[in-house]
mmCIF file of C-alpha atoms (C1' of nucleotides) in Angstrom:
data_model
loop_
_atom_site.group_PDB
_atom_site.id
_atom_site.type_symbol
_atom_site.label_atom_id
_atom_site.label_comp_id
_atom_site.label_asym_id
_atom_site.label_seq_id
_atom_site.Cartn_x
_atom_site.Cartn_y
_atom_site.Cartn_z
ATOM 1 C CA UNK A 331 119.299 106.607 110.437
ATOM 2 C CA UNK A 332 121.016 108.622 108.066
ATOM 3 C CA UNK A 333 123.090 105.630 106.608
ATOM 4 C CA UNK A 334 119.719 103.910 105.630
ATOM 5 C CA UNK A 335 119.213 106.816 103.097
ATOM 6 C CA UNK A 336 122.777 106.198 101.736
ATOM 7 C CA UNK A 337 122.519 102.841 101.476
ATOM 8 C CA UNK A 338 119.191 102.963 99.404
ATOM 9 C CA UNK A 339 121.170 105.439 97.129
ATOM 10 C CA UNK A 340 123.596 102.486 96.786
ATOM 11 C CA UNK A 341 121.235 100.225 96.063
ATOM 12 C CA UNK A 342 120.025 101.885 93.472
ATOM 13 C CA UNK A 343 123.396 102.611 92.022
ATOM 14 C CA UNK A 344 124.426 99.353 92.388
ATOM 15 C CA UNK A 345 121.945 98.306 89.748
ATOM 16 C CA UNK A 346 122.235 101.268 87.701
ATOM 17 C CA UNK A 347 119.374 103.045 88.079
ATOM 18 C CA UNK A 348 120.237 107.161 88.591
ATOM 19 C CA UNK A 349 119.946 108.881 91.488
ATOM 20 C CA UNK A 350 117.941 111.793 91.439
ATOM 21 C CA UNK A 351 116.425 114.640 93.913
ATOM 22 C CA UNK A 352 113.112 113.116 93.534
ATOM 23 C CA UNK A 353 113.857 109.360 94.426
ATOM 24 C CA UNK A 354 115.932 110.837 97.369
ATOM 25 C CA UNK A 355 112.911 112.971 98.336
ATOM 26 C CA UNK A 356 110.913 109.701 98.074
ATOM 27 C CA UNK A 357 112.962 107.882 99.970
ATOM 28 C CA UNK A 358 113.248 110.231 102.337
ATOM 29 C CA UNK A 359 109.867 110.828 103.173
ATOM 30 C CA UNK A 360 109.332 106.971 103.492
ATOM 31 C CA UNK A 361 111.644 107.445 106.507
ATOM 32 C CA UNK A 362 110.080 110.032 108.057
ATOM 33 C CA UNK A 363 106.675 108.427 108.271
ATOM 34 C CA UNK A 364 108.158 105.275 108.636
ATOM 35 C CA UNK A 365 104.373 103.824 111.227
ATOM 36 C CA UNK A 366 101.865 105.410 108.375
ATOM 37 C CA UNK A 367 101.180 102.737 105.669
ATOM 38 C CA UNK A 368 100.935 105.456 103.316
ATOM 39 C CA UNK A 369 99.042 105.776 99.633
ATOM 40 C CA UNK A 370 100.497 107.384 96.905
ATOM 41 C CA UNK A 371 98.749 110.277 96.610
ATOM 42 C CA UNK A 372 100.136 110.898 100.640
ATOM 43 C CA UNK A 373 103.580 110.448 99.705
ATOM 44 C CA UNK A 374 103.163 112.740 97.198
ATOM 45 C CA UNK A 375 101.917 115.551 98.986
ATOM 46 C CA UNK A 376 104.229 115.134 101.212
ATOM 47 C CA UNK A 377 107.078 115.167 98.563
ATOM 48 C CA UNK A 378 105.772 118.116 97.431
ATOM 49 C CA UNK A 379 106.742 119.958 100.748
ATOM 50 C CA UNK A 380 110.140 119.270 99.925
ATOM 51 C CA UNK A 381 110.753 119.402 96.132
ATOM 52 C CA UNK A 382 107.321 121.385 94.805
ATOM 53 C CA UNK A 383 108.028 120.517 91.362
ATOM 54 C CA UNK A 384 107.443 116.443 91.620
ATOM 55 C CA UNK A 385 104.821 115.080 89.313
ATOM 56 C CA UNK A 386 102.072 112.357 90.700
ATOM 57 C CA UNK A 387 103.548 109.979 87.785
ATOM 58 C CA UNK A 388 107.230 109.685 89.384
ATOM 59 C CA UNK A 389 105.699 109.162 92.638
ATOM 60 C CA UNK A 390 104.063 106.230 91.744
ATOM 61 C CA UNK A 391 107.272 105.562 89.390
ATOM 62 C CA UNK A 392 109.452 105.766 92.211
ATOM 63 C CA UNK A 393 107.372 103.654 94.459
ATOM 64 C CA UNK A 394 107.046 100.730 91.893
ATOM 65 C CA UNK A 395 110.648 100.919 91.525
ATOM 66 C CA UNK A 396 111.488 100.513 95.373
ATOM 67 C CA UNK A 397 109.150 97.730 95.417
ATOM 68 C CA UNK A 398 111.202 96.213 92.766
ATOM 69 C CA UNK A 399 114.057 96.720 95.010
ATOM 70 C CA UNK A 400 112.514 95.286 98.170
ATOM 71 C CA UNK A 401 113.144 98.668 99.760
ATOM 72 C CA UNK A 402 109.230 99.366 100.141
ATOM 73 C CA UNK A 403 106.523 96.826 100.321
ATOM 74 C CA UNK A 404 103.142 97.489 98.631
ATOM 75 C CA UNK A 405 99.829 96.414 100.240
ATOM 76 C CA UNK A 406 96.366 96.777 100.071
ATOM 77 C CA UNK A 407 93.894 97.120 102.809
ATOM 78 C CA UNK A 408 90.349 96.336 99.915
ATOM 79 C CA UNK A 409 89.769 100.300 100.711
ATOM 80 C CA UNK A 410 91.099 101.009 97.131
ATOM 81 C CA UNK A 411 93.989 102.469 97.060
ATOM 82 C CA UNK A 412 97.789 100.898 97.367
ATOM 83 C CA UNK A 413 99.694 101.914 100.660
ATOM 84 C CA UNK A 414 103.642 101.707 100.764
ATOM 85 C CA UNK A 415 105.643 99.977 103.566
ATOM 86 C CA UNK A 416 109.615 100.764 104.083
ATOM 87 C CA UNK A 417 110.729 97.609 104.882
ATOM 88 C CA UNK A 418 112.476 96.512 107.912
ATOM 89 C CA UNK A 419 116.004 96.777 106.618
ATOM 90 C CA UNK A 420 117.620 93.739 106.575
ATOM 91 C CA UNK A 421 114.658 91.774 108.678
ATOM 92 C CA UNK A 422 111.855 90.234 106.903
ATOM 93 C CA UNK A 423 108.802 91.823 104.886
ATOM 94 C CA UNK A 424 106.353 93.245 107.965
ATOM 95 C CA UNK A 425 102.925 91.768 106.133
ATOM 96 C CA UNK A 426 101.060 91.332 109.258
ATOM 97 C CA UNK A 427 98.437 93.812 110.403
ATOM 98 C CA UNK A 428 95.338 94.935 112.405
ATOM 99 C CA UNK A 429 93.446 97.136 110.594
ATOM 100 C CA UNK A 430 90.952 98.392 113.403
ATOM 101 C CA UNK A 431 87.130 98.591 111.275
ATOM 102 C CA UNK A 432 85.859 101.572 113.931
ATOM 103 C CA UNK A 433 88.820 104.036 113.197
ATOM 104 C CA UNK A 434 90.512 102.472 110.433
ATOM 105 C CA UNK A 435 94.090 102.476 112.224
ATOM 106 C CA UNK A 436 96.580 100.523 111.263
ATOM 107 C CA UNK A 437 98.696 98.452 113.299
ATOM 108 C CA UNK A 438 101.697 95.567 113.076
ATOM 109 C CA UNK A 439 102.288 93.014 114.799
ATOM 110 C CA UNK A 440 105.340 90.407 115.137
ATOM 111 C CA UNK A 441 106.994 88.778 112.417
ATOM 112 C CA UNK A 442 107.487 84.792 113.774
ATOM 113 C CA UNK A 443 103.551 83.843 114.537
ATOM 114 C CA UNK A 444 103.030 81.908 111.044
ATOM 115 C CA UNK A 445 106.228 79.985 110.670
ATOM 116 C CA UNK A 446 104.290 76.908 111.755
ATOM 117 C CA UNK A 447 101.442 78.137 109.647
ATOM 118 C CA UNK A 448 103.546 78.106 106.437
ATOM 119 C CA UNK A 449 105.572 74.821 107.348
ATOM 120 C CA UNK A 450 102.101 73.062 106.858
ATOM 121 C CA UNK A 451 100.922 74.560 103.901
ATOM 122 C CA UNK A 452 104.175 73.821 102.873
ATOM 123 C CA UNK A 453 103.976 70.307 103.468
ATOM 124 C CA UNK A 454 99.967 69.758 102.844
ATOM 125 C CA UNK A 455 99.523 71.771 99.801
ATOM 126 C CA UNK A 456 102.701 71.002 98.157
ATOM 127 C CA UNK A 457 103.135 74.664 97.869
ATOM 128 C CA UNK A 458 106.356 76.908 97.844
ATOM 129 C CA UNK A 459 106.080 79.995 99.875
ATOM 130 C CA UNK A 460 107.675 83.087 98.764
ATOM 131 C CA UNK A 461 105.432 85.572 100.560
ATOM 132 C CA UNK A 462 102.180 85.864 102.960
ATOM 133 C CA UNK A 463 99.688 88.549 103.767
ATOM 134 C CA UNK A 464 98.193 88.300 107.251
ATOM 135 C CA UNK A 465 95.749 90.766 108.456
ATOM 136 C CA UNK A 466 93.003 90.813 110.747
ATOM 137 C CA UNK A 467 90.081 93.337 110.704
ATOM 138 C CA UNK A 468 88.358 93.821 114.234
ATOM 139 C CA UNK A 469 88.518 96.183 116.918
ATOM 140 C CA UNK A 470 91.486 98.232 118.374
ATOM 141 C CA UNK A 471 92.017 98.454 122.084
ATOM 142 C CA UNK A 472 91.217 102.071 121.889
ATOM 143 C CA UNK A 473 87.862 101.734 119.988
ATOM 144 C CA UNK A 474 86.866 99.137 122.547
ATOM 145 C CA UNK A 475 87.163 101.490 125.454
ATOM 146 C CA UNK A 476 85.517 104.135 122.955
ATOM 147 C CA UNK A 477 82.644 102.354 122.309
ATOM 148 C CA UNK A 478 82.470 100.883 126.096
ATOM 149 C CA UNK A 479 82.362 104.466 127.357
ATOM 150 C CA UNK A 480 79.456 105.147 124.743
ATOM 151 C CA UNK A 481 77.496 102.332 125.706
ATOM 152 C CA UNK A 482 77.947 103.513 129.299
ATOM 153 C CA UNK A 483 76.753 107.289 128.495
ATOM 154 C CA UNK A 484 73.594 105.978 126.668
ATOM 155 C CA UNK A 485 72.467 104.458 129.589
ATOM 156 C CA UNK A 486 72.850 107.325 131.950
ATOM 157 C CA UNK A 487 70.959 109.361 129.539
ATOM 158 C CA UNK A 488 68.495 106.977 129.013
ATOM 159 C CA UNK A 489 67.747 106.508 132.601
ATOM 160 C CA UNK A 490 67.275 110.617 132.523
ATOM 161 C CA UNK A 491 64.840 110.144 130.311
ATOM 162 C CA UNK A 492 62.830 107.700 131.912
ATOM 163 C CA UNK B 1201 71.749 72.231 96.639
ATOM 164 C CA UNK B 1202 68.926 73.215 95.316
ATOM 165 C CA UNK B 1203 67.683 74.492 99.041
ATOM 166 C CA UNK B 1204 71.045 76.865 99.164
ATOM 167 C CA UNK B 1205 68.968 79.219 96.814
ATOM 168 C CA UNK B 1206 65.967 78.647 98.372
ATOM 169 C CA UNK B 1207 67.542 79.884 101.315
ATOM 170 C CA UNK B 1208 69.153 82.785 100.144
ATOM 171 C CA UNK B 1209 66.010 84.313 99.020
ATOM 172 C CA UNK B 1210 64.380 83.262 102.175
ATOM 173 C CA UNK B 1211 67.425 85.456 103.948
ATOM 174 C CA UNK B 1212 66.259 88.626 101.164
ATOM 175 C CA UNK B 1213 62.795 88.196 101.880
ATOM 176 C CA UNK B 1214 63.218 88.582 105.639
ATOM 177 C CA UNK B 1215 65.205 91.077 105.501
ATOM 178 C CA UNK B 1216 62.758 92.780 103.074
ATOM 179 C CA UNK B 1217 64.870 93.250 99.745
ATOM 180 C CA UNK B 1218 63.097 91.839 96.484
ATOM 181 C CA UNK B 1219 62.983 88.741 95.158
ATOM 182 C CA UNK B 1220 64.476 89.660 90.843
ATOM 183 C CA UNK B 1221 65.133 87.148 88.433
ATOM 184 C CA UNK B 1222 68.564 89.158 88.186
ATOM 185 C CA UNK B 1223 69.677 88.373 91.895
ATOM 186 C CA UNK B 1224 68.490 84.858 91.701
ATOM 187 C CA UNK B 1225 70.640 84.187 88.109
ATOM 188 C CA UNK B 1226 73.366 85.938 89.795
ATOM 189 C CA UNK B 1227 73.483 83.744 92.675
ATOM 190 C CA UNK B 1228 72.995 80.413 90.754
ATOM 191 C CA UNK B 1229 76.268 81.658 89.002
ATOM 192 C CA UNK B 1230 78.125 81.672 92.205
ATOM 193 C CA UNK B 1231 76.581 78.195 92.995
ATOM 194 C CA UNK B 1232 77.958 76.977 89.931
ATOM 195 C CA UNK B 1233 81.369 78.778 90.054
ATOM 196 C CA UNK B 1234 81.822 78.079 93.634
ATOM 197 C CA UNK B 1235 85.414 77.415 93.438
ATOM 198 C CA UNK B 1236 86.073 80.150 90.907
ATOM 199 C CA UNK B 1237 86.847 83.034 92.798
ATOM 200 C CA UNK B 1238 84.904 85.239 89.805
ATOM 201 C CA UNK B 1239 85.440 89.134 89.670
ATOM 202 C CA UNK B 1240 82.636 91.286 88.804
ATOM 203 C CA UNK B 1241 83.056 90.997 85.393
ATOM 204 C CA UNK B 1242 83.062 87.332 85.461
ATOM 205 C CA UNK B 1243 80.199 86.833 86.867
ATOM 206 C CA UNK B 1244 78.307 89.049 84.488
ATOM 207 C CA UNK B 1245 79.327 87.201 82.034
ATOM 208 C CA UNK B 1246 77.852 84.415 82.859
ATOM 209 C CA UNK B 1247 74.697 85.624 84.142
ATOM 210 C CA UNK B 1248 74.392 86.946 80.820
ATOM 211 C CA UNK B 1249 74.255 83.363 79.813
ATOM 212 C CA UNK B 1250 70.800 82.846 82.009
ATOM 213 C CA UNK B 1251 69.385 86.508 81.220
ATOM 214 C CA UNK B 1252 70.761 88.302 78.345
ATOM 215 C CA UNK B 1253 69.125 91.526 79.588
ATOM 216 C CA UNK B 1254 71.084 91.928 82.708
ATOM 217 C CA UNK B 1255 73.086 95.235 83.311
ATOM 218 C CA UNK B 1256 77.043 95.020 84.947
ATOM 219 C CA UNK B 1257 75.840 97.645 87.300
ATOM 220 C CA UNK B 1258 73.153 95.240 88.567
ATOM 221 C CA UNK B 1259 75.865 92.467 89.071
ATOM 222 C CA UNK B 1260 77.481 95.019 90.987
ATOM 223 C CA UNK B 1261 74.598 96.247 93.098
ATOM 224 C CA UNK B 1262 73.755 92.286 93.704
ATOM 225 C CA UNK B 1263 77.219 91.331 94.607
ATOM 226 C CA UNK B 1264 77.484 94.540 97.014
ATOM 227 C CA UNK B 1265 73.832 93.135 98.641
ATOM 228 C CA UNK B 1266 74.948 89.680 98.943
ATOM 229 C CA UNK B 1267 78.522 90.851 100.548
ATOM 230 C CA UNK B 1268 76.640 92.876 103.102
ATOM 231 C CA UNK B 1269 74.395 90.088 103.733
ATOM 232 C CA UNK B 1270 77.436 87.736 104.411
ATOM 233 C CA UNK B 1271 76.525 85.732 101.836
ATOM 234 C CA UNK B 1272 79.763 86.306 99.518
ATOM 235 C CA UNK B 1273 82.925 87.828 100.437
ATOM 236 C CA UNK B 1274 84.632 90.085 98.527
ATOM 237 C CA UNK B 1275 88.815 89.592 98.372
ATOM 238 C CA UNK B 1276 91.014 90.961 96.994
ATOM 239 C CA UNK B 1277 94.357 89.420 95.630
ATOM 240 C CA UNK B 1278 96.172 92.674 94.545
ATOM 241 C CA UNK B 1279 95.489 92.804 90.644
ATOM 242 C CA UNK B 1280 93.317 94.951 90.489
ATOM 243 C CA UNK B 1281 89.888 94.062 90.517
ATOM 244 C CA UNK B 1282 87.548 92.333 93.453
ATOM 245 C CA UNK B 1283 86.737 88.544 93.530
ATOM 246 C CA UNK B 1284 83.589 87.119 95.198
ATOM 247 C CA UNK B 1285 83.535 84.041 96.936
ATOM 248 C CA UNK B 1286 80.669 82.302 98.127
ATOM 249 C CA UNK B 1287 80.416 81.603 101.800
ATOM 250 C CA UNK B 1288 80.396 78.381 103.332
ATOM 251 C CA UNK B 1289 76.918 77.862 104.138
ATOM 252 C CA UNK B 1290 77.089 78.244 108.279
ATOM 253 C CA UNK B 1291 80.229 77.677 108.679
ATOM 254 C CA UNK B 1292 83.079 80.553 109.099
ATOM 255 C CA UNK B 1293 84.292 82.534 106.423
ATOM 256 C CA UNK B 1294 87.046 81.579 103.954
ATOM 257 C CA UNK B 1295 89.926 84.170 103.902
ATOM 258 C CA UNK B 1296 92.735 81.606 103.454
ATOM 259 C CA UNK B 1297 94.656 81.461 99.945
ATOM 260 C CA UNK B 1298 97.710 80.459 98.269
ATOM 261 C CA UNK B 1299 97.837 82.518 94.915
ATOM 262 C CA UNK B 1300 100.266 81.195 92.806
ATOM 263 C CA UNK B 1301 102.890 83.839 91.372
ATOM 264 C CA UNK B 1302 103.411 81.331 88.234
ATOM 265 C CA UNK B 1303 100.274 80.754 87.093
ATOM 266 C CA UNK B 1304 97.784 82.834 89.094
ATOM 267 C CA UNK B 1305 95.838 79.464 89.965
ATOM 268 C CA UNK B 1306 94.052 80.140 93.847
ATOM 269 C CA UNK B 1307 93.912 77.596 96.212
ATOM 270 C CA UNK B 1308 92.287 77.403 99.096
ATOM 271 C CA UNK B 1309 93.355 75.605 102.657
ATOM 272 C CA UNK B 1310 91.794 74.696 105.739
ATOM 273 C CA UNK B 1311 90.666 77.376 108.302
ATOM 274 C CA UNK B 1312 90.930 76.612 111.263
ATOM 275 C CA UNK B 1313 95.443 76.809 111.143
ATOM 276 C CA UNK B 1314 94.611 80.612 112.433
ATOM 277 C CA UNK B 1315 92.951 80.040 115.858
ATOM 278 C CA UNK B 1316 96.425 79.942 117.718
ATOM 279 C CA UNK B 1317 97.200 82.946 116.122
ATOM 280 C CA UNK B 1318 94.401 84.742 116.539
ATOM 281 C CA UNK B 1319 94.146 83.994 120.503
ATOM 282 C CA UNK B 1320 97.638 85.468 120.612
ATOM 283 C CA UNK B 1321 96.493 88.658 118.873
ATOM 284 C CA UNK B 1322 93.419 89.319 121.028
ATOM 285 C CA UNK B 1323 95.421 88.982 123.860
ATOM 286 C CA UNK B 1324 99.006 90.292 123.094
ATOM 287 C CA UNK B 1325 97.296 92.888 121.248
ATOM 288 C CA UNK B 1326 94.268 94.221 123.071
ATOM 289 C CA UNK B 1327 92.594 93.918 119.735
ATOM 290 C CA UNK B 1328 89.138 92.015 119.080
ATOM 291 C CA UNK B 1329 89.211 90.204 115.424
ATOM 292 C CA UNK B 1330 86.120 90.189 113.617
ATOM 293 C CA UNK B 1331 87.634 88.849 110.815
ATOM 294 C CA UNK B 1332 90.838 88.397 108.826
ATOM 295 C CA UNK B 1333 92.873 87.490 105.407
ATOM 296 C CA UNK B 1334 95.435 85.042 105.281
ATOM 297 C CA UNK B 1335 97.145 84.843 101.706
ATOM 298 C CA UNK B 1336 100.296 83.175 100.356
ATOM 299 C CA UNK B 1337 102.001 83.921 97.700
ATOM 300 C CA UNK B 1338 104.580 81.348 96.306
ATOM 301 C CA UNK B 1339 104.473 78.688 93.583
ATOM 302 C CA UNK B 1340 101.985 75.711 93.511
ATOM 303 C CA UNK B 1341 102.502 72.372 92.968
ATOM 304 C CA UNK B 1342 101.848 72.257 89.058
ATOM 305 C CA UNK B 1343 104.002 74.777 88.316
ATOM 306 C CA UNK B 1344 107.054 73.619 90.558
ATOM 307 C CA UNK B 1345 106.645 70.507 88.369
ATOM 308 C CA UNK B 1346 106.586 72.856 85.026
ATOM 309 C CA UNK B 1347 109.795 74.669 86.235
ATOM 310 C CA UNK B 1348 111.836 71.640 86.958
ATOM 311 C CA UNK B 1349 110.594 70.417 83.319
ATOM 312 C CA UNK B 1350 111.438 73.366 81.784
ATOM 313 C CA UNK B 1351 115.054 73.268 83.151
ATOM 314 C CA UNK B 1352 115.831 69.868 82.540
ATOM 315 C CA UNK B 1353 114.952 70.909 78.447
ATOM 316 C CA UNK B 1354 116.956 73.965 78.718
ATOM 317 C CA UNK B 1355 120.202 71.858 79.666
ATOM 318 C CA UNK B 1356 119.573 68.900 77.358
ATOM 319 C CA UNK B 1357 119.514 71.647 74.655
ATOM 320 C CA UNK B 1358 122.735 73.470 75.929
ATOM 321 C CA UNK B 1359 124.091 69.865 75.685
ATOM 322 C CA UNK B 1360 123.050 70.009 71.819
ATOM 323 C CA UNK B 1361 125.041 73.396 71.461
ATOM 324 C CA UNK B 1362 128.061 72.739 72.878
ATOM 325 C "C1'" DT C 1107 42.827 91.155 89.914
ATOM 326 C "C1'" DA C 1108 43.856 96.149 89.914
ATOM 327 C "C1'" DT C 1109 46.608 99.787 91.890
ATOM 328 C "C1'" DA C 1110 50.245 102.423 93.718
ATOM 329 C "C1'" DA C 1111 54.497 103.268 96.215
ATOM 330 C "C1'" DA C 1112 58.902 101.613 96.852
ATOM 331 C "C1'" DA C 1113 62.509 99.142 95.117
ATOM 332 C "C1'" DA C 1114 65.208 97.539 91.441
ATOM 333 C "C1'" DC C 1115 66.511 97.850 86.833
ATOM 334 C "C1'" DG C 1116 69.532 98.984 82.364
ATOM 335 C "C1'" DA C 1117 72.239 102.219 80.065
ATOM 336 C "C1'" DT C 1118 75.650 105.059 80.426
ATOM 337 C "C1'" DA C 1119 78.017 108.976 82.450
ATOM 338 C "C1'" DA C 1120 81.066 110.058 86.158
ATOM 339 C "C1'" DC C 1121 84.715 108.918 89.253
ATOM 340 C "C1'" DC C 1122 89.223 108.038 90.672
ATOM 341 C "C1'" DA C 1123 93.497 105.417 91.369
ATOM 342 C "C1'" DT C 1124 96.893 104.147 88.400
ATOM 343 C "C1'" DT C 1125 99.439 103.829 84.033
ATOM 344 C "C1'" DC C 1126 100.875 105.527 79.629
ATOM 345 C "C1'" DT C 1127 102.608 108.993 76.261
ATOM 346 C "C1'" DC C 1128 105.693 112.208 74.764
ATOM 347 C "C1'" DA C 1129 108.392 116.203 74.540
ATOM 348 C "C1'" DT C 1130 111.904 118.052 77.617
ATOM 349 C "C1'" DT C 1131 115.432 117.764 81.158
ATOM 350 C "C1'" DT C 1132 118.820 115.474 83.916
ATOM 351 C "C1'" DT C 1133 122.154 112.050 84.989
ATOM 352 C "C1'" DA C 1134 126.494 109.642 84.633
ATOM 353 C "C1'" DA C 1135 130.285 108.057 82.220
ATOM 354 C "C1'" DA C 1136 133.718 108.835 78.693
ATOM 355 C "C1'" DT D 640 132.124 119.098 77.748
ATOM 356 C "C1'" DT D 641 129.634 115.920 75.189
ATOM 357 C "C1'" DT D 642 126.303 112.452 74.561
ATOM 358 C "C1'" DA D 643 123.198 108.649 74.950
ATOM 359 C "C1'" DA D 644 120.264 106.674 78.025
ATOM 360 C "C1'" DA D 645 117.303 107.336 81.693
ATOM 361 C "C1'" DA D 646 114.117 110.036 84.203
ATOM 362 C "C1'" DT D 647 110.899 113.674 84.554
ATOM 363 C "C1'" DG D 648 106.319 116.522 84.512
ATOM 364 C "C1'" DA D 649 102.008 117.343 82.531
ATOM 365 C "C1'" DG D 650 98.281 115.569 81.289
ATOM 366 C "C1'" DA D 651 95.719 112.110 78.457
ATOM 367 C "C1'" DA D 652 94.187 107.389 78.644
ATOM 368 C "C1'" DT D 653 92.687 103.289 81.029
ATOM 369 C "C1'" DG D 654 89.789 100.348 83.547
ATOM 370 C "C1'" DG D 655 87.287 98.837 87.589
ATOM 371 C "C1'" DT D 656 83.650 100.591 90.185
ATOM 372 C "C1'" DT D 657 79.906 103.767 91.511
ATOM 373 C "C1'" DA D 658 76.323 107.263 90.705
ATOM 374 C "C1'" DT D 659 72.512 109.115 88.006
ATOM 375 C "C1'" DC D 660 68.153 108.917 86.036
ATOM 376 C "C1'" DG D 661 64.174 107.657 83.595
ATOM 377 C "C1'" DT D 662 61.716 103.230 83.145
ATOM 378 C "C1'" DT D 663 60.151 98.752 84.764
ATOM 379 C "C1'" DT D 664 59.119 95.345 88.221
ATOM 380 C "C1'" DT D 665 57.898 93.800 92.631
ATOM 381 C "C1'" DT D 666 54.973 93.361 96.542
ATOM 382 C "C1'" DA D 667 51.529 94.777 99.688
ATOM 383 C "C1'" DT D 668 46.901 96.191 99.929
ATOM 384 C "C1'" DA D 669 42.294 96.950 98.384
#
DNA sequence: TATAAAAACGATAACCATTCTCATTTTAAA
DNA sequence: TTTAAAATGAGAATGGTTATCGTTTTTATA
């Protein structure tokens, strides 16, 4: 995984925009937490563990800039706040989630389910697609057997009680 | 129509919130704007039109009330602010866009191009949807038509120069 | 109809994620 | 090494949304 780093670095030289610590730090912390959807203000603290002297602005500088670049995607769950996505490299944009409503994780799911979706809209609406956001909100598998086990202890003590 | 705000403030009364001339101006707005997707701001706007007096942090509070109450939805396209959409009066929500990247027009399509989807998700998945956004973002058919236009100019006038 | 408690209101201050400003530092190429 | 352009950090500004609070309105009851 160490090439992915370098060729982000390229990337960015390749359309002359400098390299510097903090942009590798960025980028580097992206990797690391690669499953976590994260916001801003995580990355930054998280920056912060490796180069204390980042500011909050060139976070969110850096983070515009690799969605420029395709490198991150940004997307937004309606809880306020932006999260950043590294990008499959090379593979498509991953905008398809679960977002479970009972413990708020976040979860992705394959790539390929709307290509007939988008050929209709396509064809129906007259409408060129360049981009889709799918996500469902409901309940994850562990929050079902959660609140299932819940439901389950309620009635025992309820029958104690009666 | 007139019975669609009849029975919203049937659904208030039941559910014991008060009847104010604010929340029934604010939801003859979204009557009137159904196809609008309004933001917050929007909407007070107009209200304003019906009752000068009204406050933005009443439009707010009402819009909040009527979300809860499944009686609007609130979306969110990425820019910034929250849009309310009225819901289909019994039938299923409406979470299905195409947001134009030229123009910003919003289009809606038909809802029912999900249930394949979704039946793969609960099952592949383990994960029970309550709900879900679909969104595309590409170019609609006005502004395809304004692009093409707009090129066929640009070489007629390179014609001109050379 | 009068009354009173709860709910809702308007104005505006507070909040908070994000963006902007600007003086200083760093990068990259000659 | 020099230099111009780009990037940075600190913090002020912005703007959508929410919270506060004193006043007004609603609705249930007498």
């Amino acid at each position: 995984m160490e090439n992915r780093v370098e060729r982000i670095k390229k990337q960015l030289h390749e359309q002359s925009y400098k390299l510097t610590p903090q942009r590798e730090a960025t980028v580097q912390v992206l990797l690391e937490n690669e499953e976590d959807h994260l916001s801003a203000e995580d990355v930054y603290l998280l920056v912060k563990e490796k180069a204390p002297e980042i500011g909050l602005a060139t976070v969110y500088r850096t983070l515009e800039l690799l969605n420029e670049l395709e490198v991150v995607d940004k997307i937004n769950f309606g809880d306020g706040v932006s999260r950043y996505d590294l990008r499959k490299e090379g593979a498509s944009h991953s905008h398809h989630h679960l977002v479970c409503i009972e413990c708020g994780a976040v979860d992705e799911i394959q790539e390929d389910l709307l290509a007939e979706v988008e050929k209709i809209v396509e064809k129906d609406y007259q409408f060129k697609v360049k981009d889709h956001r799918l996500t469902f909100h409901g309940v994850c598998h562990r929050c079902q057997a959660k609140v299932k086990k819940n439901e389950e202890s309620a009635e025992a003590a309820s029958l104690h009680t009666n």
